[in-house]
Amino acid sequence: IFSSTAYAEMRSPDAVQEFTRLGLSAGYLREELSGAKVIGVVVLLAPVPARIKEWAYAGFAINLVSALIAHFARGDAAAAWSWAAGMLALVAGSYALWNASK
């Protein structure tokens, strides 16, 4: 999912408009987040030390919590922020399952 959102953030005019609407930089911040998401996906799929994977999970959690805060600050309805909340739940579940299997 994060690789597809990274692609959308770089290619979709709607993503640029959403960043702007939320009061975020539609330029460099969007590009940094997209790059970090791609790196995070690679880290989770690669055979790297557990500590590095934990940092990738932390980065995804920070990204999603930040998205929720931005939506809440704008007073958006649940339809706007529910995707981020659902993804945060999936990331937490994935982390819990991965951590249990170590």
Short mmCIF file of N, CA and C in Angstrom, two decimals:
data_model
loop_
_atom_site.label_atom_id
_atom_site.label_comp_id
_atom_site.label_asym_id
_atom_site.label_seq_id
_atom_site.Cartn_x
_atom_site.Cartn_y
_atom_site.Cartn_z
N ILE A 1 0.83 -1.20 0.00
CA ILE A 1 0.00 0.00 0.00
C ILE A 1 0.87 1.26 0.00
N PHE A 2 1.92 1.27 0.82
CA PHE A 2 2.73 2.48 0.90
C PHE A 2 3.46 2.78 -0.39
N SER A 3 3.82 1.76 -1.15
CA SER A 3 4.47 2.03 -2.42
C SER A 3 3.48 2.66 -3.40
N SER A 4 2.23 2.24 -3.36
CA SER A 4 1.23 2.84 -4.25
C SER A 4 0.89 4.27 -3.84
N THR A 5 0.86 4.55 -2.53
CA THR A 5 0.59 5.93 -2.12
C THR A 5 1.79 6.83 -2.46
N ALA A 6 3.00 6.28 -2.37
CA ALA A 6 4.17 7.07 -2.76
C ALA A 6 4.09 7.44 -4.24
N TYR A 7 3.71 6.48 -5.05
CA TYR A 7 3.56 6.75 -6.49
C TYR A 7 2.47 7.80 -6.73
N ALA A 8 1.34 7.64 -6.05
CA ALA A 8 0.23 8.59 -6.24
C ALA A 8 0.63 9.99 -5.79
N GLU A 9 1.36 10.08 -4.69
CA GLU A 9 1.77 11.40 -4.21
C GLU A 9 2.69 12.10 -5.20
N MET A 10 3.43 11.35 -5.98
CA MET A 10 4.34 11.95 -6.94
C MET A 10 3.67 12.23 -8.29
N ARG A 11 2.62 11.50 -8.62
CA ARG A 11 2.04 11.60 -9.96
C ARG A 11 0.64 12.21 -10.03
N SER A 12 -0.08 12.20 -8.91
CA SER A 12 -1.48 12.60 -8.95
C SER A 12 -1.66 14.09 -8.60
N PRO A 13 -2.32 14.85 -9.48
CA PRO A 13 -2.64 16.24 -9.15
C PRO A 13 -3.55 16.34 -7.92
N ASP A 14 -4.37 15.33 -7.71
CA ASP A 14 -5.24 15.33 -6.53
C ASP A 14 -4.42 15.27 -5.24
N ALA A 15 -3.33 14.53 -5.25
CA ALA A 15 -2.47 14.46 -4.07
C ALA A 15 -1.84 15.81 -3.78
N VAL A 16 -1.42 16.52 -4.82
CA VAL A 16 -0.85 17.85 -4.65
C VAL A 16 -1.90 18.78 -4.04
N GLN A 17 -3.12 18.71 -4.54
CA GLN A 17 -4.20 19.55 -4.00
C GLN A 17 -4.49 19.21 -2.54
N GLU A 18 -4.45 17.93 -2.20
CA GLU A 18 -4.73 17.52 -0.83
C GLU A 18 -3.64 18.00 0.12
N PHE A 19 -2.39 17.90 -0.28
CA PHE A 19 -1.30 18.43 0.55
C PHE A 19 -1.50 19.92 0.78
N THR A 20 -1.82 20.64 -0.28
CA THR A 20 -2.04 22.08 -0.17
C THR A 20 -3.24 22.38 0.72
N ARG A 21 -4.31 21.65 0.57
CA ARG A 21 -5.51 21.87 1.38
C ARG A 21 -5.24 21.64 2.86
N LEU A 22 -4.37 20.68 3.16
CA LEU A 22 -4.04 20.39 4.54
C LEU A 22 -2.99 21.35 5.11
N GLY A 23 -2.53 22.29 4.27
CA GLY A 23 -1.56 23.27 4.73
C GLY A 23 -0.13 22.76 4.72
N LEU A 24 0.12 21.70 3.95
CA LEU A 24 1.45 21.11 3.87
C LEU A 24 2.11 21.52 2.57
N SER A 25 3.43 21.41 2.52
CA SER A 25 4.15 21.75 1.30
C SER A 25 3.85 20.72 0.21
N ALA A 26 3.37 21.20 -0.90
CA ALA A 26 3.09 20.30 -2.02
C ALA A 26 4.38 19.99 -2.78
N GLY A 27 5.48 20.62 -2.40
CA GLY A 27 6.74 20.40 -3.09
C GLY A 27 7.61 19.41 -2.36
N TYR A 28 8.58 19.94 -1.63
CA TYR A 28 9.61 19.07 -1.08
C TYR A 28 9.09 18.07 -0.06
N LEU A 29 8.12 18.43 0.78
CA LEU A 29 7.62 17.49 1.79
C LEU A 29 6.99 16.27 1.13
N ARG A 30 6.22 16.49 0.11
CA ARG A 30 5.57 15.40 -0.60
C ARG A 30 6.61 14.47 -1.21
N GLU A 31 7.66 15.05 -1.76
CA GLU A 31 8.73 14.24 -2.36
C GLU A 31 9.50 13.47 -1.30
N GLU A 32 9.80 14.10 -0.16
CA GLU A 32 10.50 13.41 0.91
C GLU A 32 9.68 12.25 1.46
N LEU A 33 8.40 12.49 1.68
CA LEU A 33 7.54 11.43 2.20
C LEU A 33 7.45 10.26 1.22
N SER A 34 7.33 10.56 -0.04
CA SER A 34 7.25 9.50 -1.04
C SER A 34 8.53 8.68 -1.07
N GLY A 35 9.66 9.34 -1.04
CA GLY A 35 10.94 8.63 -1.02
C GLY A 35 11.10 7.78 0.23
N ALA A 36 10.71 8.34 1.37
CA ALA A 36 10.81 7.60 2.63
C ALA A 36 9.90 6.37 2.62
N LYS A 37 8.73 6.50 2.03
CA LYS A 37 7.82 5.36 1.95
C LYS A 37 8.42 4.23 1.12
N VAL A 38 9.02 4.57 -0.01
CA VAL A 38 9.64 3.56 -0.86
C VAL A 38 10.78 2.87 -0.11
N ILE A 39 11.61 3.65 0.57
CA ILE A 39 12.71 3.07 1.35
C ILE A 39 12.16 2.16 2.45
N GLY A 40 11.09 2.61 3.12
CA GLY A 40 10.48 1.80 4.17
C GLY A 40 9.95 0.47 3.66
N VAL A 41 9.33 0.49 2.50
CA VAL A 41 8.82 -0.76 1.91
C VAL A 41 9.97 -1.70 1.59
N VAL A 42 11.04 -1.16 1.01
CA VAL A 42 12.21 -1.99 0.69
C VAL A 42 12.80 -2.59 1.96
N VAL A 43 12.90 -1.79 3.01
CA VAL A 43 13.46 -2.28 4.28
C VAL A 43 12.61 -3.41 4.85
N LEU A 44 11.29 -3.26 4.80
CA LEU A 44 10.42 -4.31 5.35
C LEU A 44 10.51 -5.60 4.55
N LEU A 45 10.79 -5.51 3.27
CA LEU A 45 10.88 -6.70 2.44
C LEU A 45 12.28 -7.31 2.38
N ALA A 46 13.28 -6.54 2.74
CA ALA A 46 14.67 -7.00 2.64
C ALA A 46 15.11 -7.72 3.91
N PRO A 47 16.08 -8.59 3.77
CA PRO A 47 16.64 -9.27 4.96
C PRO A 47 17.64 -8.36 5.68
N VAL A 48 17.10 -7.46 6.48
CA VAL A 48 17.93 -6.51 7.23
C VAL A 48 17.73 -6.75 8.73
N PRO A 49 18.60 -6.21 9.56
CA PRO A 49 18.44 -6.40 11.01
C PRO A 49 17.10 -5.88 11.52
N ALA A 50 16.62 -6.52 12.58
CA ALA A 50 15.30 -6.18 13.14
C ALA A 50 15.21 -4.72 13.54
N ARG A 51 16.28 -4.15 14.06
CA ARG A 51 16.26 -2.75 14.49
C ARG A 51 15.92 -1.82 13.33
N ILE A 52 16.42 -2.12 12.16
CA ILE A 52 16.14 -1.29 10.98
C ILE A 52 14.67 -1.43 10.59
N LYS A 53 14.14 -2.64 10.65
CA LYS A 53 12.72 -2.84 10.36
C LYS A 53 11.85 -2.08 11.35
N GLU A 54 12.26 -2.05 12.62
CA GLU A 54 11.50 -1.30 13.62
C GLU A 54 11.46 0.18 13.28
N TRP A 55 12.55 0.71 12.76
CA TRP A 55 12.57 2.11 12.35
C TRP A 55 11.63 2.35 11.16
N ALA A 56 11.54 1.40 10.26
CA ALA A 56 10.61 1.53 9.13
C ALA A 56 9.18 1.55 9.64
N TYR A 57 8.85 0.63 10.55
CA TYR A 57 7.51 0.64 11.14
C TYR A 57 7.23 1.95 11.85
N ALA A 58 8.22 2.45 12.58
CA ALA A 58 8.05 3.73 13.29
C ALA A 58 7.79 4.86 12.30
N GLY A 59 8.52 4.86 11.20
CA GLY A 59 8.32 5.89 10.18
C GLY A 59 6.93 5.86 9.59
N PHE A 60 6.43 4.66 9.31
CA PHE A 60 5.06 4.55 8.79
C PHE A 60 4.05 5.03 9.81
N ALA A 61 4.26 4.68 11.07
CA ALA A 61 3.33 5.12 12.12
C ALA A 61 3.35 6.63 12.26
N ILE A 62 4.53 7.23 12.25
CA ILE A 62 4.63 8.69 12.35
C ILE A 62 3.94 9.35 11.16
N ASN A 63 4.13 8.81 9.97
CA ASN A 63 3.49 9.36 8.78
C ASN A 63 1.96 9.34 8.92
N LEU A 64 1.43 8.23 9.38
CA LEU A 64 -0.03 8.09 9.48
C LEU A 64 -0.60 8.92 10.62
N VAL A 65 0.08 8.97 11.75
CA VAL A 65 -0.38 9.81 12.85
C VAL A 65 -0.36 11.28 12.43
N SER A 66 0.67 11.68 11.70
CA SER A 66 0.76 13.06 11.20
C SER A 66 -0.39 13.37 10.24
N ALA A 67 -0.73 12.41 9.40
CA ALA A 67 -1.86 12.60 8.49
C ALA A 67 -3.16 12.78 9.28
N LEU A 68 -3.34 11.96 10.30
CA LEU A 68 -4.54 12.09 11.13
C LEU A 68 -4.59 13.45 11.81
N ILE A 69 -3.47 13.90 12.35
CA ILE A 69 -3.44 15.21 13.01
C ILE A 69 -3.79 16.31 12.02
N ALA A 70 -3.25 16.25 10.81
CA ALA A 70 -3.54 17.26 9.80
C ALA A 70 -5.03 17.28 9.46
N HIS A 71 -5.63 16.11 9.32
CA HIS A 71 -7.07 16.05 9.02
C HIS A 71 -7.90 16.55 10.19
N PHE A 72 -7.54 16.16 11.41
CA PHE A 72 -8.29 16.62 12.59
C PHE A 72 -8.17 18.13 12.75
N ALA A 73 -6.98 18.69 12.48
CA ALA A 73 -6.78 20.14 12.60
C ALA A 73 -7.64 20.90 11.61
N ARG A 74 -7.92 20.29 10.46
CA ARG A 74 -8.78 20.93 9.46
C ARG A 74 -10.26 20.70 9.75
N GLY A 75 -10.55 19.82 10.70
CA GLY A 75 -11.95 19.52 11.00
C GLY A 75 -12.60 18.63 9.97
N ASP A 76 -11.80 17.82 9.29
CA ASP A 76 -12.33 16.95 8.25
C ASP A 76 -13.25 15.88 8.83
N ALA A 77 -14.20 15.48 8.02
CA ALA A 77 -15.11 14.39 8.40
C ALA A 77 -14.38 13.06 8.34
N ALA A 78 -14.98 12.05 8.92
CA ALA A 78 -14.36 10.72 8.99
C ALA A 78 -14.02 10.17 7.61
N ALA A 79 -14.76 10.54 6.61
CA ALA A 79 -14.49 10.04 5.26
C ALA A 79 -13.10 10.46 4.79
N ALA A 80 -12.61 11.59 5.27
CA ALA A 80 -11.30 12.09 4.84
C ALA A 80 -10.15 11.42 5.59
N TRP A 81 -10.35 11.10 6.86
CA TRP A 81 -9.25 10.57 7.66
C TRP A 81 -9.36 9.09 7.99
N SER A 82 -10.46 8.45 7.65
CA SER A 82 -10.64 7.04 8.02
C SER A 82 -9.62 6.12 7.33
N TRP A 83 -9.19 6.49 6.12
CA TRP A 83 -8.20 5.66 5.43
C TRP A 83 -6.90 5.63 6.23
N ALA A 84 -6.47 6.80 6.71
CA ALA A 84 -5.23 6.86 7.50
C ALA A 84 -5.38 6.08 8.80
N ALA A 85 -6.54 6.18 9.43
CA ALA A 85 -6.77 5.44 10.67
C ALA A 85 -6.75 3.94 10.42
N GLY A 86 -7.37 3.50 9.34
CA GLY A 86 -7.37 2.08 8.99
C GLY A 86 -5.97 1.58 8.68
N MET A 87 -5.20 2.39 7.95
CA MET A 87 -3.83 2.00 7.63
C MET A 87 -2.97 1.93 8.89
N LEU A 88 -3.21 2.85 9.83
CA LEU A 88 -2.47 2.81 11.08
C LEU A 88 -2.77 1.52 11.84
N ALA A 89 -4.01 1.11 11.83
CA ALA A 89 -4.38 -0.15 12.48
C ALA A 89 -3.69 -1.34 11.79
N LEU A 90 -3.63 -1.31 10.47
CA LEU A 90 -2.95 -2.39 9.73
C LEU A 90 -1.45 -2.40 10.01
N VAL A 91 -0.84 -1.24 10.07
CA VAL A 91 0.60 -1.17 10.37
C VAL A 91 0.85 -1.70 11.78
N ALA A 92 0.00 -1.31 12.73
CA ALA A 92 0.16 -1.81 14.11
C ALA A 92 -0.01 -3.32 14.16
N GLY A 93 -0.99 -3.85 13.45
CA GLY A 93 -1.19 -5.29 13.40
C GLY A 93 -0.04 -6.01 12.74
N SER A 94 0.47 -5.45 11.65
CA SER A 94 1.61 -6.05 10.96
C SER A 94 2.84 -6.06 11.87
N TYR A 95 3.05 -4.95 12.57
CA TYR A 95 4.18 -4.90 13.49
C TYR A 95 4.04 -5.93 14.60
N ALA A 96 2.85 -6.04 15.15
CA ALA A 96 2.62 -7.00 16.23
C ALA A 96 2.88 -8.43 15.75
N LEU A 97 2.40 -8.78 14.57
CA LEU A 97 2.62 -10.11 14.03
C LEU A 97 4.09 -10.36 13.72
N TRP A 98 4.76 -9.37 13.14
CA TRP A 98 6.19 -9.51 12.84
C TRP A 98 6.98 -9.66 14.14
N ASN A 99 6.65 -8.83 15.13
CA ASN A 99 7.37 -8.86 16.40
C ASN A 99 7.16 -10.20 17.11
N ALA A 100 5.98 -10.77 17.01
CA ALA A 100 5.70 -12.06 17.63
C ALA A 100 6.45 -13.20 16.95
N SER A 101 6.78 -13.01 15.68
CA SER A 101 7.45 -14.09 14.92
C SER A 101 8.96 -14.04 15.02
N LYS A 102 9.51 -13.02 15.68
CA LYS A 102 10.98 -12.90 15.78
C LYS A 102 11.56 -13.98 16.64
#
